[in-house]
PDB file of C-alpha atoms in Angstrom:
ATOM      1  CA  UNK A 217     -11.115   1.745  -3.382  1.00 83.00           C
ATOM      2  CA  UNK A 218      -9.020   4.217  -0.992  1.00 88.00           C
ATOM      3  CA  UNK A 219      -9.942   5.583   2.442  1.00 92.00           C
ATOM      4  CA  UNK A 220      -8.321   8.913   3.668  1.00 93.00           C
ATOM      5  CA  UNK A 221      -7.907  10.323   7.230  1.00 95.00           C
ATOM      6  CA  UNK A 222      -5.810  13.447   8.357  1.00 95.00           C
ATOM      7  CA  UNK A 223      -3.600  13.589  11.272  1.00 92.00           C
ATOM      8  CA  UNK A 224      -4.615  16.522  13.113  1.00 91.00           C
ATOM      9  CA  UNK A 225      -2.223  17.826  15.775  1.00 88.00           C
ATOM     10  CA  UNK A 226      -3.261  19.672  18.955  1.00 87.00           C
ATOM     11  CA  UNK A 227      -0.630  21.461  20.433  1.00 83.00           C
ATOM     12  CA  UNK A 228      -1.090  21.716  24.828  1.00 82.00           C
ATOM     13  CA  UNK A 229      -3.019  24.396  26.238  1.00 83.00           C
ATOM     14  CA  UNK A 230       0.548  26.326  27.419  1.00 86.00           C
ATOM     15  CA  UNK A 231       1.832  26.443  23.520  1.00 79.00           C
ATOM     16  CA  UNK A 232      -1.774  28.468  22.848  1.00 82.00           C
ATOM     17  CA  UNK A 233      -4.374  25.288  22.433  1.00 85.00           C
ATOM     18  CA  UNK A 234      -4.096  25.013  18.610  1.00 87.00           C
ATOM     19  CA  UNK A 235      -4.943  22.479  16.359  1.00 90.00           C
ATOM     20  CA  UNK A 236      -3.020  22.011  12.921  1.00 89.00           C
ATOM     21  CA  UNK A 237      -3.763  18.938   9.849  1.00 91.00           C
ATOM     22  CA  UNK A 238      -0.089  18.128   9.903  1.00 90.00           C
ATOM     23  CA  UNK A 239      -0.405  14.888   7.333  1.00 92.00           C
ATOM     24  CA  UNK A 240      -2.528  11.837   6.305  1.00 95.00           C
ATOM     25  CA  UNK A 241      -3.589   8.088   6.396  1.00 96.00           C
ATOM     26  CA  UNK A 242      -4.462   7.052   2.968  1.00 93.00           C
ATOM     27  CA  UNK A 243      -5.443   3.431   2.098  1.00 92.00           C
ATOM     28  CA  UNK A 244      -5.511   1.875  -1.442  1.00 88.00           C
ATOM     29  CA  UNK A 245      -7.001  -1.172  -1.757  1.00 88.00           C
ATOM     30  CA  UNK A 246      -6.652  -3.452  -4.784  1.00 85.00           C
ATOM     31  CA  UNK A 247      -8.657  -6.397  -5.773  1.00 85.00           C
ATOM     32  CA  UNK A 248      -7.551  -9.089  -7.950  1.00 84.00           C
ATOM     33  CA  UNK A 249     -10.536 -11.685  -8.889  1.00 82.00           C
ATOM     34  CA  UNK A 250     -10.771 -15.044 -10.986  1.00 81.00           C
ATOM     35  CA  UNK A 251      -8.358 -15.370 -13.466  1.00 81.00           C
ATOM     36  CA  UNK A 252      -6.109 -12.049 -12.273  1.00 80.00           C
ATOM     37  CA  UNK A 253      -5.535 -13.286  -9.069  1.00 84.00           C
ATOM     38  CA  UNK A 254      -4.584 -16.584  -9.861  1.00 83.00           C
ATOM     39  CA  UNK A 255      -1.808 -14.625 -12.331  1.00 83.00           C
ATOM     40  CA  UNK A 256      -1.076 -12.390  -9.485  1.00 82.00           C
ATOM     41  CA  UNK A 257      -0.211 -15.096  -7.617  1.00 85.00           C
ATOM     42  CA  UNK A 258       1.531 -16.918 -10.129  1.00 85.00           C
ATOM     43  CA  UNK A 259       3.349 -13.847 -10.610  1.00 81.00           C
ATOM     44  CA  UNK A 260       4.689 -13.189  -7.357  1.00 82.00           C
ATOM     45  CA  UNK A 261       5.482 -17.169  -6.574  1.00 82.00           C
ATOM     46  CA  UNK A 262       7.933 -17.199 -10.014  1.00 84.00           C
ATOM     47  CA  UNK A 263      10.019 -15.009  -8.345  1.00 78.00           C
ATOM     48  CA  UNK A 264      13.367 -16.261  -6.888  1.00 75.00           C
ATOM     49  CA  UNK A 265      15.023 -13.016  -4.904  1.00 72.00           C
ATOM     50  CA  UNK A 266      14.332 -10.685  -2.556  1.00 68.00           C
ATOM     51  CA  UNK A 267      13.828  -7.864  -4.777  1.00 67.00           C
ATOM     52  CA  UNK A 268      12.129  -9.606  -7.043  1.00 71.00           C
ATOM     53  CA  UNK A 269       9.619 -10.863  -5.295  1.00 74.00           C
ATOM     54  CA  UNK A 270       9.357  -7.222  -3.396  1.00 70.00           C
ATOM     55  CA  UNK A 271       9.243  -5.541  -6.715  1.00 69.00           C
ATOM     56  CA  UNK A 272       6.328  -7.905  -7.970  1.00 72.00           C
ATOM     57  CA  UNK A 273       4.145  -7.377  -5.294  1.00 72.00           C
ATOM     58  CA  UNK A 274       4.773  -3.232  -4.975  1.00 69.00           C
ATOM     59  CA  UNK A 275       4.181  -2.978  -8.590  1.00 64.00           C
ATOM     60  CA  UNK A 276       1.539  -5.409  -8.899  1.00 61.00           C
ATOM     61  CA  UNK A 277      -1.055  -3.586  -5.794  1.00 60.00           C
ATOM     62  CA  UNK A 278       0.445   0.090  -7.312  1.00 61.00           C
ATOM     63  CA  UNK A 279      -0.153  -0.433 -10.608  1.00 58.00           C
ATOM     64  CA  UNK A 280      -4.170  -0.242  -9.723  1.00 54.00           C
ATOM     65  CA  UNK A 281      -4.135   3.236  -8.268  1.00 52.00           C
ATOM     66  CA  UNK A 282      -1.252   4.510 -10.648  1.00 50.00           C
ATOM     67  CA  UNK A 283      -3.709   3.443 -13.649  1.00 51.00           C
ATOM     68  CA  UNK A 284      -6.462   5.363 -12.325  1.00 50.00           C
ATOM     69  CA  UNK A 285      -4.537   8.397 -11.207  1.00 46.00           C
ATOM     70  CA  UNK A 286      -1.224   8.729 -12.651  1.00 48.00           C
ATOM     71  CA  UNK A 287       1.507   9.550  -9.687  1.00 48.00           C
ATOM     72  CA  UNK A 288       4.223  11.969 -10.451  1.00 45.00           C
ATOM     73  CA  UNK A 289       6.928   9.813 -11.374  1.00 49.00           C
ATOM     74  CA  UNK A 290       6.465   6.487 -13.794  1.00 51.00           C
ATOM     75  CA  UNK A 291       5.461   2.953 -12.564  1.00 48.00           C
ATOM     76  CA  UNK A 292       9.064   1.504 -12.946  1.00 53.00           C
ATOM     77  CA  UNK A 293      10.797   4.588 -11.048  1.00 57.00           C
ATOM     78  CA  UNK A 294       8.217   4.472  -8.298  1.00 62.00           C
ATOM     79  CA  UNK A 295       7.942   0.640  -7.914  1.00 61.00           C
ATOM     80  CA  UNK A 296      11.753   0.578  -7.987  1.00 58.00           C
ATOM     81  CA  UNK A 297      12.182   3.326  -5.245  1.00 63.00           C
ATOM     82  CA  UNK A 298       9.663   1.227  -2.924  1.00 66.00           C
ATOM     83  CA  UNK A 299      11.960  -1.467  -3.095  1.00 62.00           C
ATOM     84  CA  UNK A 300      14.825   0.141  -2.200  1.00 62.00           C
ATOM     85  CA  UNK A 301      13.318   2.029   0.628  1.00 65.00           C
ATOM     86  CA  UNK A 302      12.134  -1.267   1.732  1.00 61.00           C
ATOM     87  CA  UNK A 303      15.091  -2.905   1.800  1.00 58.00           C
ATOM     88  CA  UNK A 304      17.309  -0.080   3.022  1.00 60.00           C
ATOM     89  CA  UNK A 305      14.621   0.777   6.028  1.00 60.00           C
ATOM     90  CA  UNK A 306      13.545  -2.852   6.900  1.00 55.00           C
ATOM     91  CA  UNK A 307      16.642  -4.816   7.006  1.00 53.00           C
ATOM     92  CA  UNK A 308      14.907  -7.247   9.002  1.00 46.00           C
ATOM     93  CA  UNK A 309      12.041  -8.238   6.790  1.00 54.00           C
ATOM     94  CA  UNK A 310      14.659  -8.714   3.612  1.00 55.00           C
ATOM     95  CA  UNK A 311      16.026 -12.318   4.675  1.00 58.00           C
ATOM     96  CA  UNK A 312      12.220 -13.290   5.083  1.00 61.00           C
ATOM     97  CA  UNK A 313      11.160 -11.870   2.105  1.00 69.00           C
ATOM     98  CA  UNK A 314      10.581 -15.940   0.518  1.00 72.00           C
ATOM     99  CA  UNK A 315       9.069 -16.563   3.514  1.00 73.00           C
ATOM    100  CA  UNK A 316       6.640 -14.060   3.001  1.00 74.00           C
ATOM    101  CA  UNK A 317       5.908 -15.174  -0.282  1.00 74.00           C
ATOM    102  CA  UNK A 318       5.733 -18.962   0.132  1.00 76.00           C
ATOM    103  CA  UNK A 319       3.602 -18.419   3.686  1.00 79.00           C
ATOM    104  CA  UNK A 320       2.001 -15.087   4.175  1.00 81.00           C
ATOM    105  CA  UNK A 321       1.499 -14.353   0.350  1.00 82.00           C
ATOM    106  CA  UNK A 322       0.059 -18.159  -0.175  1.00 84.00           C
ATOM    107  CA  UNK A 323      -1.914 -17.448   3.015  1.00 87.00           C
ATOM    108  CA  UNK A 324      -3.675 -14.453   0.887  1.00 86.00           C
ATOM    109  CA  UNK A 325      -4.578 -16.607  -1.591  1.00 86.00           C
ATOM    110  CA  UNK A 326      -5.299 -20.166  -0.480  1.00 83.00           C
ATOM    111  CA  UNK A 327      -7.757 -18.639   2.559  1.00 82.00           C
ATOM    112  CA  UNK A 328      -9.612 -16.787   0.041  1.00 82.00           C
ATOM    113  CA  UNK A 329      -9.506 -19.052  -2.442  1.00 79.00           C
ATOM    114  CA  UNK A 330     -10.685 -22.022   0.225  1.00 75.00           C
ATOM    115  CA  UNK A 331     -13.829 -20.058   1.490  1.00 71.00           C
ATOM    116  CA  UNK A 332     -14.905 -19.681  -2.415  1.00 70.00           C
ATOM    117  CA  UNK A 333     -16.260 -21.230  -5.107  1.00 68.00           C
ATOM    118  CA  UNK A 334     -14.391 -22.375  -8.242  1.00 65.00           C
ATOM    119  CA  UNK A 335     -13.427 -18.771 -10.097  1.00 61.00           C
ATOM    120  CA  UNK A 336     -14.388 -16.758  -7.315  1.00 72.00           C
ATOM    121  CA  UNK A 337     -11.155 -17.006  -6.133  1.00 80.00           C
ATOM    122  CA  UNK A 338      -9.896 -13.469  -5.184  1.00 85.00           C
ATOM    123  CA  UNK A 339      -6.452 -11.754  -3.538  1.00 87.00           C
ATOM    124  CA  UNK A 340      -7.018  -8.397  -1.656  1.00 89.00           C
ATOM    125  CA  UNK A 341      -4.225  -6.008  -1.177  1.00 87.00           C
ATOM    126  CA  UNK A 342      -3.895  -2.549   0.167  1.00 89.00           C
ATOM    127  CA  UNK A 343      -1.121  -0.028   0.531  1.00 86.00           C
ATOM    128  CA  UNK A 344      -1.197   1.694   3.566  1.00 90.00           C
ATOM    129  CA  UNK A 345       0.483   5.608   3.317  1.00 90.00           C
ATOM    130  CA  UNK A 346       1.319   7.493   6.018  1.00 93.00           C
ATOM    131  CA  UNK A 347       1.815  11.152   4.759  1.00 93.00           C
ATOM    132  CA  UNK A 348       3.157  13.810   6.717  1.00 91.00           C
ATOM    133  CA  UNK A 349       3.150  17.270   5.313  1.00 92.00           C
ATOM    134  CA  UNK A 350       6.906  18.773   5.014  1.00 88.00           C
ATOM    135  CA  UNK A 351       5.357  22.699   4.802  1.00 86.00           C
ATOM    136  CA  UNK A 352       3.618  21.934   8.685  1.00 84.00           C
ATOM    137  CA  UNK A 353       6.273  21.864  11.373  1.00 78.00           C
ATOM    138  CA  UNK A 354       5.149  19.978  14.637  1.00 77.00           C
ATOM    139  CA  UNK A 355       6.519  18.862  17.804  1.00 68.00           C
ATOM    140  CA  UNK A 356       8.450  15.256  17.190  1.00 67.00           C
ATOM    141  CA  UNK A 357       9.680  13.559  14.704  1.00 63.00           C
ATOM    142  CA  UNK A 358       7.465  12.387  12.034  1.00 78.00           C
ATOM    143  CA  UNK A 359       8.502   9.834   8.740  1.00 83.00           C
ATOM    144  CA  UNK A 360       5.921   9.382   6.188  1.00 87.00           C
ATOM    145  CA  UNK A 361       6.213   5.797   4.805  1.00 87.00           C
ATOM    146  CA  UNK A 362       4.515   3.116   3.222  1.00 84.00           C
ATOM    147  CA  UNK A 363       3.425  -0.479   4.110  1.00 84.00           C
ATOM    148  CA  UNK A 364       1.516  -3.713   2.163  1.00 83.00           C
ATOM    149  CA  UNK A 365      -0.702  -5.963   3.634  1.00 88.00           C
ATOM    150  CA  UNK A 366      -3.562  -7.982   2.603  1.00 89.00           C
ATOM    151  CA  UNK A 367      -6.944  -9.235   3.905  1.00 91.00           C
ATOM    152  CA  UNK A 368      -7.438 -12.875   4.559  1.00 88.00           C
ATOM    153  CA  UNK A 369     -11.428 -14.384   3.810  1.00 84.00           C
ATOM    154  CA  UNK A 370     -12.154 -13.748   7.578  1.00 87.00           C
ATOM    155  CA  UNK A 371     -10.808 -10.207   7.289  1.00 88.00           C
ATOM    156  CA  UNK A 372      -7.766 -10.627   9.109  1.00 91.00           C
ATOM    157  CA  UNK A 373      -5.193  -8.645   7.791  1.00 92.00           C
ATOM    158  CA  UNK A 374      -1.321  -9.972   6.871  1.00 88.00           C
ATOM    159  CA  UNK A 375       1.420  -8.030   6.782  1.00 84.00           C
ATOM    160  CA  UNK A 376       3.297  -8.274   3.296  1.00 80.00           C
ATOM    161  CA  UNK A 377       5.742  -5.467   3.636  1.00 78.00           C
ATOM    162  CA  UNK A 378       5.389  -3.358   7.352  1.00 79.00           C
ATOM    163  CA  UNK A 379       5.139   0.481   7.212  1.00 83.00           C
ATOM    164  CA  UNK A 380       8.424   1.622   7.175  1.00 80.00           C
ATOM    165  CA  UNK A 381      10.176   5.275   5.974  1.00 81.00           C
ATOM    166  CA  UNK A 382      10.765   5.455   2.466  1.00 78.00           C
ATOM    167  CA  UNK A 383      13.812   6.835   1.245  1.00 74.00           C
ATOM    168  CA  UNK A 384      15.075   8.938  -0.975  1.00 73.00           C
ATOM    169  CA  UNK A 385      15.541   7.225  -4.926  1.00 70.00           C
ATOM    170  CA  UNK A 386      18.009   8.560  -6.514  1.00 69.00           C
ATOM    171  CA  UNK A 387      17.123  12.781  -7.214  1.00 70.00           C
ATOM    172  CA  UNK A 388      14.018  11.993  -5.704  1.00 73.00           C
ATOM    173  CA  UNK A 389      13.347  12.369  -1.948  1.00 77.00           C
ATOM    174  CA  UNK A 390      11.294   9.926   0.339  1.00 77.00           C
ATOM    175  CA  UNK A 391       8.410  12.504   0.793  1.00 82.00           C
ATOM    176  CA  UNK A 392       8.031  13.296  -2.818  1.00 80.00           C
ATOM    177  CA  UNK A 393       7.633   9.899  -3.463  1.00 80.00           C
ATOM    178  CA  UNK A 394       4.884   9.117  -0.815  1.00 83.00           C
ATOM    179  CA  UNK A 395       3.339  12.365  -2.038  1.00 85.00           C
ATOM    180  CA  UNK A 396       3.454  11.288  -5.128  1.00 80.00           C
ATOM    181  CA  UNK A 397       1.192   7.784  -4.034  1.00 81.00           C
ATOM    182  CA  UNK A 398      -0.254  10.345  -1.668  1.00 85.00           C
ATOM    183  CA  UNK A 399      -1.757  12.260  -4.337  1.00 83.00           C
ATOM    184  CA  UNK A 400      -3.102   8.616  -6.421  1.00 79.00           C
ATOM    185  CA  UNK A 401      -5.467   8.328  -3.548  1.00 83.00           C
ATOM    186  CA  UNK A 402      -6.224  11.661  -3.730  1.00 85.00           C
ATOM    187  CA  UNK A 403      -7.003  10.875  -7.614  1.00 81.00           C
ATOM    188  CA  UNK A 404      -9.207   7.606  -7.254  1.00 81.00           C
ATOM    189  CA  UNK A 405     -11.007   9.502  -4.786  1.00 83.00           C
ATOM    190  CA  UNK A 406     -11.704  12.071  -6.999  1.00 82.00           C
ATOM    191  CA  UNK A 407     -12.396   9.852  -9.783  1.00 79.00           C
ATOM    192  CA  UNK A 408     -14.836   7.568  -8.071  1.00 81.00           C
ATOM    193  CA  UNK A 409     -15.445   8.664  -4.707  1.00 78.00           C
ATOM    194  CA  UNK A 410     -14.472   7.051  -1.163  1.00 82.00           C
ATOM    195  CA  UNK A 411     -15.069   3.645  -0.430  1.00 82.00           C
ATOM    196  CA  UNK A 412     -16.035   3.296  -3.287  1.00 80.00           C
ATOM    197  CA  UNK A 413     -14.795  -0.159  -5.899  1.00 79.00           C
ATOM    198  CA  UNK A 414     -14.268   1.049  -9.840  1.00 72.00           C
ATOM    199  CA  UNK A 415     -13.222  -1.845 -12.340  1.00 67.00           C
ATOM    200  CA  UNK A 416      -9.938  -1.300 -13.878  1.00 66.00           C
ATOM    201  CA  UNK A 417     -10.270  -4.524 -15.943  1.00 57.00           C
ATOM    202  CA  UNK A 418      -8.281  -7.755 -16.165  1.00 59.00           C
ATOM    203  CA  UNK A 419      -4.751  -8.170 -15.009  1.00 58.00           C
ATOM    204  CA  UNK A 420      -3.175 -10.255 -17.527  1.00 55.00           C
TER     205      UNK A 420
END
């Protein structure tokens, strides 16, 4: 399911009172029920490093909306790029990335999996893309990036990775790649409408 808003800048009345869509808010959500989210969690807990544990979940909660709309570049190159943007741009959150997975990412799936009955269990996820187009020029300084987080039962949200900049990986640059994920929205949108859920089948 995504959602997609536009950024719309309004310049002051003394720079001629225009208005210009300068980028975008897209939000993918992906659900993992039953079976698939107990081996999405299972998943995510074997890991024993930073990056790998980062790399599981980004590929994991992509791997929905790059199934249904292919990005530009392939699964490993883009899940791979996310984690080194991620651990270039948020230095801070690296050292707690075990943290996050023993408390924040057990959070996601005991609360949900506490509220429901046996095999209803569920983990929600969503990638939250801030897009910013590089052909519109505004006032300030705006970096598109990309953050994970996750609904708890109650519909509090947790942060899994924050938004931060992504950088560039390798030949490709930071905006291509969040135009790239950018344009997967765009794609599941197209496929199945807004707010809408489609069934992508079983993660196994």
């Amino acid at each position: 399911m995504v959602q997609i808003n536009y950024f719309v800048y309004h310049a002051p009345w003394w720079l001629g009172d225009w208005s210009v869509t300068n980028g975008e808010h897209d939000v993918i959500n992906s659900l993992y029920a039953g079976n698939s989210a107990q081996r999405y969690y299972n998943h995510v807990t074997s890991m024993t490093t930073d990056s790998g544990i980062l790399f599981s979940i980004a590929a994991l909660v992509l791997s929905v909306s790059i199934s249904v709309s292919p990005a530009i570049f392939g699964l490993s190159a883009l899940g791979w790029a996310i984690v080194a943007s991620a651990l270039t741009a948020a230095g801070v959150a690296v050292g707690a990335l075990t943290a996050v997975r023993d408390n924040d990412f057990t959070s996601l799936y005991e609360s949900t999996y506490g509220n429901e009955h046996s095999g209803n269990k569920y983990i929600w996820m969503f990638d939250s893309v801030n897009y910013y187009y590089p052909s519109v020029t505004v006032v300030g300084s705006l970096a598109s990036s990309i953050g994970m987080y996750g609904y708890l039962s109650n519909m509090n949200t947790i942060t899994v990775i924050p938004n931060v900049p992504v950088t560039p990986y390798g030949a490709i640059s930071g905006v291509a790649l969040v135009a790239s994920i950018s344009g997967s929205a765009h794609g599941i949108a197209k496929s199945m409408g807004w707010n809408n859920w489609g069934y992508e089948g079983a993660y196994s």
